[in-house]
Short mmCIF file of C-alpha atoms in Angstrom, two decimals:
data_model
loop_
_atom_site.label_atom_id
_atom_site.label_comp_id
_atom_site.label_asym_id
_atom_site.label_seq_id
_atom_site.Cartn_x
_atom_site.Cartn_y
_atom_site.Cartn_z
CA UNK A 1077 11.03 21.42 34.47
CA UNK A 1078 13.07 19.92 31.23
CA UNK A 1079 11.22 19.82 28.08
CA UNK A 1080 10.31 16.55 26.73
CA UNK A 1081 13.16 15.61 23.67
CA UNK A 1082 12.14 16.90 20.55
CA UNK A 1083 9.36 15.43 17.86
CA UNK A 1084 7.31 12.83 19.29
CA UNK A 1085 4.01 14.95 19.91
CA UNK A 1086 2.57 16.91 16.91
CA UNK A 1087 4.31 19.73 15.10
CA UNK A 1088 2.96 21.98 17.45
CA UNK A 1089 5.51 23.85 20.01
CA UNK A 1090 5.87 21.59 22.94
CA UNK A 1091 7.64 24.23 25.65
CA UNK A 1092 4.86 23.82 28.02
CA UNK A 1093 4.86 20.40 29.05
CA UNK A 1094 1.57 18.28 29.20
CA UNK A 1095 -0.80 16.61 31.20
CA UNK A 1096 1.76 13.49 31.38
CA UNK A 1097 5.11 15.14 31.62
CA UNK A 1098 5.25 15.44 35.36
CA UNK A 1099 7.52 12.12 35.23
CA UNK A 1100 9.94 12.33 32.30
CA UNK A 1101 13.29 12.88 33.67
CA UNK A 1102 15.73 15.23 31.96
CA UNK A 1103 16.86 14.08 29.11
CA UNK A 1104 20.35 13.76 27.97
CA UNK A 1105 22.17 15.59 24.73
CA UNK A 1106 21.20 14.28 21.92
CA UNK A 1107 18.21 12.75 20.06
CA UNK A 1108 15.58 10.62 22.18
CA UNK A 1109 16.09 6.79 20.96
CA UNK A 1110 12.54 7.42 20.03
CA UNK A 1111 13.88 9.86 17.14
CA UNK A 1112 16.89 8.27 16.07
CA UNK A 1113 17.78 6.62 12.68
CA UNK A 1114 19.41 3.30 13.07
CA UNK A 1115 21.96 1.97 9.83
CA UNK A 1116 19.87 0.20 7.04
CA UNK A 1117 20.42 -3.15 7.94
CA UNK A 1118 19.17 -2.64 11.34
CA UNK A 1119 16.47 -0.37 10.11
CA UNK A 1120 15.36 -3.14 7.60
CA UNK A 1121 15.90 -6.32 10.39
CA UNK A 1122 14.04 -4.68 12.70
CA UNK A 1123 11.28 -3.57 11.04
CA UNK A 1124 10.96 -6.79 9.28
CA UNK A 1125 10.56 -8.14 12.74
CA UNK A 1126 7.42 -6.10 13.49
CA UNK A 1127 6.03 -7.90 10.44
CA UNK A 1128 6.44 -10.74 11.27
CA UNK A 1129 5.04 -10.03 14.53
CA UNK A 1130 2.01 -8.59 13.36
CA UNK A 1131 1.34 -10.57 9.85
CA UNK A 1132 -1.16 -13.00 11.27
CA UNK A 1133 -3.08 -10.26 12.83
CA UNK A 1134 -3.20 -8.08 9.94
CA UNK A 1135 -4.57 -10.95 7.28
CA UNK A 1136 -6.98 -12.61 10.13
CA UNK A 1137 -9.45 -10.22 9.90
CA UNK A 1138 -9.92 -9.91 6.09
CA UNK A 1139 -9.67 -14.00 5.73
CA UNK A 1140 -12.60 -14.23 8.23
CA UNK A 1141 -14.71 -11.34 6.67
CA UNK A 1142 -13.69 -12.32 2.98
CA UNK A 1143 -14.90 -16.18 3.84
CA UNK A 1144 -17.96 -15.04 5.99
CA UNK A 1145 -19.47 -12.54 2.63
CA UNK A 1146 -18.28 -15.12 0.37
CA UNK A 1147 -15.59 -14.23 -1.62
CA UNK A 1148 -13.49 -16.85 -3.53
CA UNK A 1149 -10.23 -17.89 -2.93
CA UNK A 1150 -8.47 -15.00 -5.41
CA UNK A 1151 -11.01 -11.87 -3.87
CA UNK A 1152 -9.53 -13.38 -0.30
CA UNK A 1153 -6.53 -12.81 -1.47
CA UNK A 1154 -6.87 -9.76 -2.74
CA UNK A 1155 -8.00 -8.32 0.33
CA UNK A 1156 -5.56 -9.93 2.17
CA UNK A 1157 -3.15 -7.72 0.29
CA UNK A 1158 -5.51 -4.70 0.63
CA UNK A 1159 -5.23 -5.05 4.18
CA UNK A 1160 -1.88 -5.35 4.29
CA UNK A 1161 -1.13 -2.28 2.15
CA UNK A 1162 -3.44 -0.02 3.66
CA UNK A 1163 -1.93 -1.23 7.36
CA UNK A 1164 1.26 -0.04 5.86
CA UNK A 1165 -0.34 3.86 5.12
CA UNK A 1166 -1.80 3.72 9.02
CA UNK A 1167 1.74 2.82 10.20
CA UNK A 1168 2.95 5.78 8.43
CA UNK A 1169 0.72 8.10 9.33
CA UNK A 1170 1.62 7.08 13.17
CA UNK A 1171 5.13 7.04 13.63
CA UNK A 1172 6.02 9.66 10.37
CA UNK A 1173 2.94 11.85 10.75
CA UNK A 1174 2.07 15.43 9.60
CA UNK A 1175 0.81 18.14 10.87
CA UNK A 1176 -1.30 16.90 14.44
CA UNK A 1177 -1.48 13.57 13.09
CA UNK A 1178 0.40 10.84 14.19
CA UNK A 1179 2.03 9.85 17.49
CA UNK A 1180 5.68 9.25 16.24
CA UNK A 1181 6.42 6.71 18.23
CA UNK A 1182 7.33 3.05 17.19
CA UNK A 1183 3.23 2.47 16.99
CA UNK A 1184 2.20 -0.18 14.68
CA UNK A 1185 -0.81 0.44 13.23
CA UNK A 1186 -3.13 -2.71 11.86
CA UNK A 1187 -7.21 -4.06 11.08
CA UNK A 1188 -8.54 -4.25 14.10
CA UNK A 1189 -9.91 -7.25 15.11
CA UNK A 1190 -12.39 -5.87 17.07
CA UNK A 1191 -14.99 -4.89 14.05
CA UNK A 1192 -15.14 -8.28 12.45
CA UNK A 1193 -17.71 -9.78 14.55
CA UNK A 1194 -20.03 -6.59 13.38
CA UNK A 1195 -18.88 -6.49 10.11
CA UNK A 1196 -20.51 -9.97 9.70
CA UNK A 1197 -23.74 -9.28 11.56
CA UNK A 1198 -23.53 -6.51 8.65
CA UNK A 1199 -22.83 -8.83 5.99
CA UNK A 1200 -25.56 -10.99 6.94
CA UNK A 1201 -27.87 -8.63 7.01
CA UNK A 1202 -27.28 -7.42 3.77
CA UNK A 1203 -27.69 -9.29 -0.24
CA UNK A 1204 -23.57 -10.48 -0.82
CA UNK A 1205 -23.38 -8.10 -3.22
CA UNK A 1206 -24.08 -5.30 -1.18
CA UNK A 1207 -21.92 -6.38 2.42
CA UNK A 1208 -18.45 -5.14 1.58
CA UNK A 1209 -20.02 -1.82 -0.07
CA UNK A 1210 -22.19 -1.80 2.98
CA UNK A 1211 -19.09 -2.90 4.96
CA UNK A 1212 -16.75 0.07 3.76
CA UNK A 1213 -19.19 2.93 3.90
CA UNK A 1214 -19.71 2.16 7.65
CA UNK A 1215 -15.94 1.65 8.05
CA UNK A 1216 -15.65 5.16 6.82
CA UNK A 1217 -18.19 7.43 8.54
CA UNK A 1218 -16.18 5.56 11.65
CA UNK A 1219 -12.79 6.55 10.66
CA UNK A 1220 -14.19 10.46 10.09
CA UNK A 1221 -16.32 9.83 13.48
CA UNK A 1222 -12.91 8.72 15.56
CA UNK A 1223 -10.92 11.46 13.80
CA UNK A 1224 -13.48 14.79 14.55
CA UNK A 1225 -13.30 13.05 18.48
CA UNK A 1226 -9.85 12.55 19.10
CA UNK A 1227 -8.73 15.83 20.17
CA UNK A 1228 -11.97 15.45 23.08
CA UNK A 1229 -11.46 12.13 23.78
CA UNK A 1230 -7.85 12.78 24.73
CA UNK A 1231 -8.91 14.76 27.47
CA UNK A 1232 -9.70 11.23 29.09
CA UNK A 1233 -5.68 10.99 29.64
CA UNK A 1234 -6.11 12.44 32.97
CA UNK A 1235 -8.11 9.46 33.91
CA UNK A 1236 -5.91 7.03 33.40
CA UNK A 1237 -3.12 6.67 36.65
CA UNK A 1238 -1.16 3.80 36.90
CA UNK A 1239 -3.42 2.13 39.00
CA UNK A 1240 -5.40 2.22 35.60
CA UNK A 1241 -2.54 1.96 32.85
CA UNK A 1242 -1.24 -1.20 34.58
CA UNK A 1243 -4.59 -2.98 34.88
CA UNK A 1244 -5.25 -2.32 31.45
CA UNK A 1245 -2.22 -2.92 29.89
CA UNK A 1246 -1.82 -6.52 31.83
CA UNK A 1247 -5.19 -7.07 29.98
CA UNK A 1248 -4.09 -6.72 26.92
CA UNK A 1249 -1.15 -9.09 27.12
CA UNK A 1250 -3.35 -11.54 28.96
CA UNK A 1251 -6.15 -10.93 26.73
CA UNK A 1252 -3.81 -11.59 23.71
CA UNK A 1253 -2.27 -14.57 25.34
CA UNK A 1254 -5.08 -16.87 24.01
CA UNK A 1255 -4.58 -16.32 20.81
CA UNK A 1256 -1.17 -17.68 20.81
CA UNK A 1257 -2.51 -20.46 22.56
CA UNK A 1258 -5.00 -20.98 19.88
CA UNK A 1259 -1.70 -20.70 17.22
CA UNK A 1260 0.06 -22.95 19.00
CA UNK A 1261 -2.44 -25.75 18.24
CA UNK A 1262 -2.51 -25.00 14.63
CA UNK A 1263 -5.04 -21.89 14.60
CA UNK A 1264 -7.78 -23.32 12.96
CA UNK A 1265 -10.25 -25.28 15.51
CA UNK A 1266 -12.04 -27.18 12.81
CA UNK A 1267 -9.04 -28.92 11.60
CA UNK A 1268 -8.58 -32.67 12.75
CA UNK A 1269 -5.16 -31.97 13.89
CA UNK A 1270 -6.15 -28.80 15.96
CA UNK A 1271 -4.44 -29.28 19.10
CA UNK A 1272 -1.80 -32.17 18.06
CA UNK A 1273 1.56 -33.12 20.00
CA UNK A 1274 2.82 -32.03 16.57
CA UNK A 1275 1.75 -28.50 16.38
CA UNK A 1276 1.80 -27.84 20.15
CA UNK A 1277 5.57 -29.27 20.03
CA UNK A 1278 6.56 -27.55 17.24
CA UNK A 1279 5.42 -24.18 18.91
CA UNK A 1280 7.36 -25.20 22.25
CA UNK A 1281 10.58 -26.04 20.42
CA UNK A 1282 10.21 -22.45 19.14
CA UNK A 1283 9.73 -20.57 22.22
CA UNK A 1284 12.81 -22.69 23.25
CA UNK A 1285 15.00 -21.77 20.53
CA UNK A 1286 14.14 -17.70 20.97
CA UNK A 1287 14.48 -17.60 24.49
CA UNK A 1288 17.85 -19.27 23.82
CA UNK A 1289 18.69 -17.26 21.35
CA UNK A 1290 17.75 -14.03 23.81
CA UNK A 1291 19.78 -16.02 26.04
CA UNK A 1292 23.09 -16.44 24.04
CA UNK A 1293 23.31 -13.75 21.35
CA UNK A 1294 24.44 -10.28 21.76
CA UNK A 1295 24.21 -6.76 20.21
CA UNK A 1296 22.01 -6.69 17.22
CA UNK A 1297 21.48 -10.18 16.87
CA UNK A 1298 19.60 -10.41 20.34
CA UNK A 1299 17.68 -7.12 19.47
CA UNK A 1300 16.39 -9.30 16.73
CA UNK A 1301 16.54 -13.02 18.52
CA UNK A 1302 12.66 -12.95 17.72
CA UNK A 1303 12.54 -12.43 14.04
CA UNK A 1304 15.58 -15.20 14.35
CA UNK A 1305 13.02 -17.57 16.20
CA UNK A 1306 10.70 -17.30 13.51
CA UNK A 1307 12.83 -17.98 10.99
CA UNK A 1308 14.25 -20.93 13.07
CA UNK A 1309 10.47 -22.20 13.83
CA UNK A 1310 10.09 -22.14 10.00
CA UNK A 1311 12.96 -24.36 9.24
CA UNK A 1312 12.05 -27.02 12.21
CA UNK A 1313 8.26 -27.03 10.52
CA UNK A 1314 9.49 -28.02 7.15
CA UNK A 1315 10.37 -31.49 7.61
CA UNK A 1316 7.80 -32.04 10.02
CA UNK A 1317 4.96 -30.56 6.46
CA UNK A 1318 3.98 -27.79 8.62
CA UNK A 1319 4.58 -25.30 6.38
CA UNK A 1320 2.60 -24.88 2.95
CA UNK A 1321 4.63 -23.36 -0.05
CA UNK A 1322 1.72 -23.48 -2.33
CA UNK A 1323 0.61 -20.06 -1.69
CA UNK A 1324 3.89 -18.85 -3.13
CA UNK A 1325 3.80 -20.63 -6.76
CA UNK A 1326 0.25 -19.61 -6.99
CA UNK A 1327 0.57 -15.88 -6.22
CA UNK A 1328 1.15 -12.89 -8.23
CA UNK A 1329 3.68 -10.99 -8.70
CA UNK A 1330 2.21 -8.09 -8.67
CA UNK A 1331 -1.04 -6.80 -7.38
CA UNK A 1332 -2.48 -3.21 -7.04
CA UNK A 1333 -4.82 -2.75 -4.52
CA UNK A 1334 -7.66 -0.94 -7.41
CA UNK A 1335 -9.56 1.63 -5.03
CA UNK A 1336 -12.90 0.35 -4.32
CA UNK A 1337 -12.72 -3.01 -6.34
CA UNK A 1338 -15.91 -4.07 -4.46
CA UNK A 1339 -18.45 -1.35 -5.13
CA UNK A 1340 -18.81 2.54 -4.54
CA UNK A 1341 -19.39 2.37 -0.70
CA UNK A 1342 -23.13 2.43 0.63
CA UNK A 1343 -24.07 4.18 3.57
CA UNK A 1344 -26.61 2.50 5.98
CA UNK A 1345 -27.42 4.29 9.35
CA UNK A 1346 -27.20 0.62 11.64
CA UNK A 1347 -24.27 -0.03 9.64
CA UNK A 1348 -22.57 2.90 10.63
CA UNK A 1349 -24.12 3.02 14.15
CA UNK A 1350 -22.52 -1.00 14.69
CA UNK A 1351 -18.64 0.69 13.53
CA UNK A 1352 -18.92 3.78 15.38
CA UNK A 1353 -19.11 1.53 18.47
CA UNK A 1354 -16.24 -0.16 17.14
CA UNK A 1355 -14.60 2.84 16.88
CA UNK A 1356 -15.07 4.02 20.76
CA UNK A 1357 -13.65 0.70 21.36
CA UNK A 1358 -10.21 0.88 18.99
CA UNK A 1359 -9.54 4.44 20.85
CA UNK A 1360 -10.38 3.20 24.22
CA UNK A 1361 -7.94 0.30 23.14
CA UNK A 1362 -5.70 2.68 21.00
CA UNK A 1363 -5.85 5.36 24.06
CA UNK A 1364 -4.06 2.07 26.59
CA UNK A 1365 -1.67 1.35 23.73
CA UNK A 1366 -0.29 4.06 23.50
CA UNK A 1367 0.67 5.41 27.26
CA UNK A 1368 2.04 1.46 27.80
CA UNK A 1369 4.35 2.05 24.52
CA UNK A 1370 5.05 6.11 26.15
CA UNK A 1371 5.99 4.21 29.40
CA UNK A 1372 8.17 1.35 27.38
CA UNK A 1373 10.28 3.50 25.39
CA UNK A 1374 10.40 5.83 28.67
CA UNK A 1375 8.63 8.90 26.39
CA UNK A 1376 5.52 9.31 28.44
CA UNK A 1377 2.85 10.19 25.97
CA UNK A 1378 0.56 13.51 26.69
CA UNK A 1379 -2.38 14.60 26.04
CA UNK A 1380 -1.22 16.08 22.20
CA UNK A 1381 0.73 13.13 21.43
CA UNK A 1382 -3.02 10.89 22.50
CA UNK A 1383 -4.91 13.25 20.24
CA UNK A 1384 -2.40 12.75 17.14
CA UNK A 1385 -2.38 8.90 17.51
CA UNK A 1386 -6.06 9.13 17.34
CA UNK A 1387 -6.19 11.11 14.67
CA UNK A 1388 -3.77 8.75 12.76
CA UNK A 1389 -6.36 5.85 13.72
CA UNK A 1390 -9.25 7.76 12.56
CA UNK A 1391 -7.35 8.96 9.58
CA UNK A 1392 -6.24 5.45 8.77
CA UNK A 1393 -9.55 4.18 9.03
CA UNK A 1394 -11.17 6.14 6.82
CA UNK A 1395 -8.76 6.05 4.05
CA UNK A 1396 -8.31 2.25 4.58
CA UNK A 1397 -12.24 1.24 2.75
CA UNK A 1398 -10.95 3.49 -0.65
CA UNK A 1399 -7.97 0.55 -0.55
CA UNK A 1400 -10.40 -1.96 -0.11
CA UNK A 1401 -8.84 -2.48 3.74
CA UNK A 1402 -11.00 -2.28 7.02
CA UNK A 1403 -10.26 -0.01 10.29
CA UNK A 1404 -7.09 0.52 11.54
CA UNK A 1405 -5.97 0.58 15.23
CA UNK A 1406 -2.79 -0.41 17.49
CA UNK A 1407 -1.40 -3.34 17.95
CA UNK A 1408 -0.21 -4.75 21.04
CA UNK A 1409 1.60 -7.39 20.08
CA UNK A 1410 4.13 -5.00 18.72
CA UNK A 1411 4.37 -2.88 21.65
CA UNK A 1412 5.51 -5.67 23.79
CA UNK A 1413 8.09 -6.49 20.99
CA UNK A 1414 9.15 -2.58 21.30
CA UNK A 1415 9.38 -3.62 25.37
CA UNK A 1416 11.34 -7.22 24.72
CA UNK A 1417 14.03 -5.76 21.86
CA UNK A 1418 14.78 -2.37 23.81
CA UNK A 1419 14.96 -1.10 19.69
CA UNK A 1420 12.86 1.94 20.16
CA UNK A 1421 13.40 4.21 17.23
CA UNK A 1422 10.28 5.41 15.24
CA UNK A 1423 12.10 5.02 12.02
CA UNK A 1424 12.22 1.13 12.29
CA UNK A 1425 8.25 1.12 12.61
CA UNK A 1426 8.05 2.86 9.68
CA UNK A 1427 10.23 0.87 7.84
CA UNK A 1428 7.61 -1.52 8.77
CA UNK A 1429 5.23 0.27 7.56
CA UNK A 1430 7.03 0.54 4.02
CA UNK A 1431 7.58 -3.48 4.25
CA UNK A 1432 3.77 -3.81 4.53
CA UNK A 1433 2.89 -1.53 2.04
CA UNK A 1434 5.16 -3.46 -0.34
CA UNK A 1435 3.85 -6.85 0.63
CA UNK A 1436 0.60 -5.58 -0.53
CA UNK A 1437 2.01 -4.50 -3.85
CA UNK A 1438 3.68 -7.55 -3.95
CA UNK A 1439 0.84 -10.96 -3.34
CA UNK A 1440 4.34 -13.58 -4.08
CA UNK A 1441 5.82 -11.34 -1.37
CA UNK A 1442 3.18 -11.36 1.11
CA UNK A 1443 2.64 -15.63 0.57
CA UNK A 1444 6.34 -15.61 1.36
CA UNK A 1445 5.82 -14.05 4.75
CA UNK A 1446 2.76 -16.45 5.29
CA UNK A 1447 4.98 -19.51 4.99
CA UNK A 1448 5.80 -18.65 8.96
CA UNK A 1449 3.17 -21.70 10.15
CA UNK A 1450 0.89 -20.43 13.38
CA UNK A 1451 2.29 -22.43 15.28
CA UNK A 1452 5.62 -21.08 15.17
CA UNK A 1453 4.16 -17.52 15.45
CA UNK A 1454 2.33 -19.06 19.03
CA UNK A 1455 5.63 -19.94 20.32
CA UNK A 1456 6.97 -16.58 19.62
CA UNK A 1457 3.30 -15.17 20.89
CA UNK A 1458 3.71 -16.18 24.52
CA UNK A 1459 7.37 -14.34 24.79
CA UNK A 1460 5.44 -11.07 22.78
CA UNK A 1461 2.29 -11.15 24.71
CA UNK A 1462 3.53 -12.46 27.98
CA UNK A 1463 6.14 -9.30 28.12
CA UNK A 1464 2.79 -7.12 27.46
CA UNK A 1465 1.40 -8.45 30.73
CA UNK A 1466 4.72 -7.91 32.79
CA UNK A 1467 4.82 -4.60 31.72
CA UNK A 1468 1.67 -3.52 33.29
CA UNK A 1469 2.56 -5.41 36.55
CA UNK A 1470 5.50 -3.32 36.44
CA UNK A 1471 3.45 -0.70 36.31
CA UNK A 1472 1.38 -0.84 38.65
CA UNK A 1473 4.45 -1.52 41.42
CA UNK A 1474 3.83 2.67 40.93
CA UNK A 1475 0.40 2.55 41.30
CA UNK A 1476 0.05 3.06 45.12
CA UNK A 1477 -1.03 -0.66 45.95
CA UNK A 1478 -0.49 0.15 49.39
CA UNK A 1479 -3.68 1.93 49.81
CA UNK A 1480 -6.92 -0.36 49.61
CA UNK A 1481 -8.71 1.37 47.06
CA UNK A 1482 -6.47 0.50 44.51
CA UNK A 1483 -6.33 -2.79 44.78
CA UNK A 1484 -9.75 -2.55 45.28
CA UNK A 1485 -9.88 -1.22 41.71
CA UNK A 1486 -6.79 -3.56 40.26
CA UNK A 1487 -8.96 -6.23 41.46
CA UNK A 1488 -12.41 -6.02 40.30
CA UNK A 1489 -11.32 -4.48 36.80
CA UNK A 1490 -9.20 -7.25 36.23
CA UNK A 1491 -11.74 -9.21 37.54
CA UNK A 1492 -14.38 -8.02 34.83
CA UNK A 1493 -11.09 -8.11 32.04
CA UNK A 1494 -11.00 -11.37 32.17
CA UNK A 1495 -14.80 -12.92 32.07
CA UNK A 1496 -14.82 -12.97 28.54
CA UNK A 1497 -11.50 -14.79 28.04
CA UNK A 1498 -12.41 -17.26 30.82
CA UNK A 1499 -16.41 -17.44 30.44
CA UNK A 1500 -16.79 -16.37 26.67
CA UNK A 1501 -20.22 -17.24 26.30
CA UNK A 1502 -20.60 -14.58 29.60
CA UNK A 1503 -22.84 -12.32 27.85
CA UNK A 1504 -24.69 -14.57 25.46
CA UNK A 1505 -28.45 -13.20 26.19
CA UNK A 1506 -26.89 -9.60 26.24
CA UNK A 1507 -27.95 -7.15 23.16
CA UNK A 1508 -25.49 -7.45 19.64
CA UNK A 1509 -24.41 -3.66 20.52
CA UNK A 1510 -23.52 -4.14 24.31
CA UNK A 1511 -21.32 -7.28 23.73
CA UNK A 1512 -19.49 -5.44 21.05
CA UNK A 1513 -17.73 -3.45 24.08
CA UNK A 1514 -17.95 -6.85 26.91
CA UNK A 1515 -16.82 -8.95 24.54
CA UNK A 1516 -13.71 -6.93 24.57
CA UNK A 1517 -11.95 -7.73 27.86
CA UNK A 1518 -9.89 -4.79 27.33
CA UNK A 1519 -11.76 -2.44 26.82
CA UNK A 1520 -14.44 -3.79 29.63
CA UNK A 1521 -12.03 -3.50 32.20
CA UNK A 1522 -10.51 -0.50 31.12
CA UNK A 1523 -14.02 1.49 31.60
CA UNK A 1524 -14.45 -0.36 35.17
CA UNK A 1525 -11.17 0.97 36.27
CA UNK A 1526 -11.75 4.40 34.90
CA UNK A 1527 -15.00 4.51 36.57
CA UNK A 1528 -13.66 2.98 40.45
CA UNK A 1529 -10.66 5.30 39.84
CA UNK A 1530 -13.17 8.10 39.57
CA UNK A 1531 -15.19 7.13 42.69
CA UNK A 1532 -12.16 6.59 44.61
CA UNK A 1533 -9.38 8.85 43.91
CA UNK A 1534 -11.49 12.06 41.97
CA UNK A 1535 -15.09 12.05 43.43
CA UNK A 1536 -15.64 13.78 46.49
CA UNK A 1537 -11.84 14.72 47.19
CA UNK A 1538 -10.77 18.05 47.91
CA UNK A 1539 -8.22 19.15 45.02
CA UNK A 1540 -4.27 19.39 46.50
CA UNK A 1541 -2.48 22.43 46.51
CA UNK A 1542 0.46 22.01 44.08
CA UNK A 1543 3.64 22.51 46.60
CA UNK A 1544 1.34 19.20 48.30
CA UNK A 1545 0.20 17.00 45.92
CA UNK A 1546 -0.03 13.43 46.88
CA UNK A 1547 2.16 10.89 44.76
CA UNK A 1548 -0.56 8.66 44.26
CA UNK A 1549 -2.94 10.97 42.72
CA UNK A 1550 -3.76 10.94 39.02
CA UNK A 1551 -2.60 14.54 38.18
CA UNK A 1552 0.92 13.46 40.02
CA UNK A 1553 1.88 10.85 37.29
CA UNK A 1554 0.15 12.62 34.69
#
């Protein structure tokens, strides 16, 4: 067998291949697209395109914390730009990396959305001047927590076949879907023109104008038709007063992220308990992530390039609270803008990663970026998030749906995926700690298609001799 193209696992040798090499085809003379360097003005487009992609994620999360522990309008702010700066080191420390951290692929690293709702039970239970020390010790003891189990957790790889990487990765992109719905009628629900002709048209002319100008353009210029959109989706909101400029005059010019501007972290055992169960949820997320982006940029990721990315997340996370930023994980979004642009070098990540880290230097810089109305960003959101979903149908036209089992287990995992998108208040009368993971769509119906996997295709079967190993089996894909 070939060996996988150089420098996408750790720094380790990689002459043996791993657990998920059993489908790379050779690879031609050269450097894998993954590991090429594309000319500075493509390097800089293109990575400013993953911003924009992933800006409103990355500042949600602080926003609703700062507002929720009651920080004024500057401390928001600031943490806004902590967040953004400290996304910018976990971007790094994916796609760069160092020693047997880091995937290096074109991962985009970001807060994860999926602590916030426990980070303001914490807050809550805690005097306001306490939460965010409170907040940031937990977030901490996670990041070390996700970083000692990465290299076990990995192991897990084995259990995901496509019949599993394609129900979870449709999840995400139709788990993510809603959220551009809710940005395409303005993003805030309280507002009295949530849901307006206005806002809903403004996001539809959008989508229009990108899938056009996917449509029309070629070479570069389609690569980056999405950035284009955005920009486009800007201009049509300014005569219409959809876009606010005030955050520019009022912002800084400059604005260093002090370490721990808050407080010295505290450490308090639920605390920590409520974000390690966070944690298992990022790398369960993290974990799908990053074999859909392994499959996109046709790299398939094994079982040392898994343990490196979640190293980088635990790493990230950990260093993130001494920035005054909150746990890092992946984020789909930008996978399925890897999957849409076919612009799959590592390098233009990174310079991502430098963009963000400057925008949190920078607080005029970072407004600038924020002018991009939602909106806009959930006309641009259906094309990112809707290509996520395709990609795990596409995957699981592998996935052996000819036998009954496995649409057995497509079914009722998606099935259980989707309750919380389509029933939110599902789980209502279920324990704070158990909807932290059925909450999460993804990672609910992830764990119900690892565990029918195991009961149908590992439990009870008689191992295959190698010469006759079924195509369908896990081990035969992975």
């Amino acid at each position: 067998m070939s060996q996988r193209p150089p420098a996408t696992g750790p720094d380790a040798p990689e002459t043996a291949p791993g657990p998920c090499t059993g489908t790379i085809a050779a690879a031609a003379p050269g450097r894998h697209p993954v590991d090429q360097m594309l000319p500075p003005l493509k390097l800089v487009g293109a990575g400013l395109q993953h911003v924009a992609a992933m800006y409103a994620g990355v500042v949600a999360p602080p926003l609703v914390v700062g507002i929720g522990v009651g920080l004024s309008t500057a401390e928001i702010a600031f943490l806004m730009s902590a967040s953004l700066f400290t996304s910018g080191i976990a971007t790094l420390l994916q796609t760069l990396g160092f020693w047997k951290v880091g995937a290096r692929l074109p991962f985009v690293n970001g807060v994860s959305f999926a602590g916030v709702a426990p980070m303001l039970a914490i807050a809550k239970a805690e005097a306001p001047e306490d939460a965010l020390p409170v907040i940031y010790g937990a977030v901490i003891v996670a990041g070390v927590f996700g970083f000692l189990l990465a290299p076990f957790f990995c192991k897990l790889i084995r259990f995901f076949p496509p019949v599993v990487t394609g129900t979870v990765i449709t999840l995400i992109g139709v788990s993510l879907l809603p959220v551009a719905f809710n940005w395409a009628q303005g993003g805030n629900r309280e507002a009295p023109d949530y849901g307006s002709l206005k806002y809903i048209g403004l996001a539809a002319v959008t989508l229009l104008v990108t899938v056009a100008l996917r449509r029309l353009l070629r070479g570069f210029l389609k690569q980056i038709s999405i950035l284009l959109g955005l920009v486009a989706g800007t201009l049509i909101a300014l005569p219409l007063g959809a876009a606010d400029f005030g955050g520019v005059t009022d912002a800084d010019i400059i604005g260093i992220p002090t370490p721990f501007h808050f407080g010295a972290p505290q450490f308090a055992a639920a605390a920590i308990i409520s974000m390690c169960i966070v944690m298992l949820v990022s790398m369960t997320e993290s974990t799908a992530d990053v074999l859909a982006l392994g499959e996109i940029v046709e790299k398939p990721a094994d079982e040392k390039t898994l343990a490196a990315a979640l190293r980088a997340d635990g790493l990230g996370t950990a260093i993130s609270p001494l920035f005054n930023g909150f746990a890092a994980s992946a984020f789909a979004q930008n996978v399925g803008l890897v999957a849409i642009t076919k612009v799959r070098s590592r390098f233009v990540v990174a310079a991502a990663g430098v963009i963000l880290i400057l925008l949190g230097l920078c607080p005029v810089l970072a407004s600038v970026v924020a002018l991009i109305p939602q909106p806009v960003l959930g006309g641009v959101g259906i094309v990112l998030f809707g290509t996520v979903a395709a990609s795990g149908i596409q995957t699981l036209t592998g996935a052996a749906l000819e036998r009954g089992d496995n649409v057995l287990i497509v079914a009722i995992s998606l099935g259980a995926g989707i309750i919380p998108i389509a029933a939110p208040t599902f789980y209502h009368a279920f324990p704070e700690g158990a909807r932290i993971v059925l909450d999460s769509g993804i990672s609910t119906g992830c764990a119900v298609a690892v565990l029918l996997n195991l009961a149908f295709n590992h439990i009870g079967r008689k191992p295959a001799s190698a010469p006759e190993l079924a195509p369908d089996t896990p081990s035969a894909h992975h």
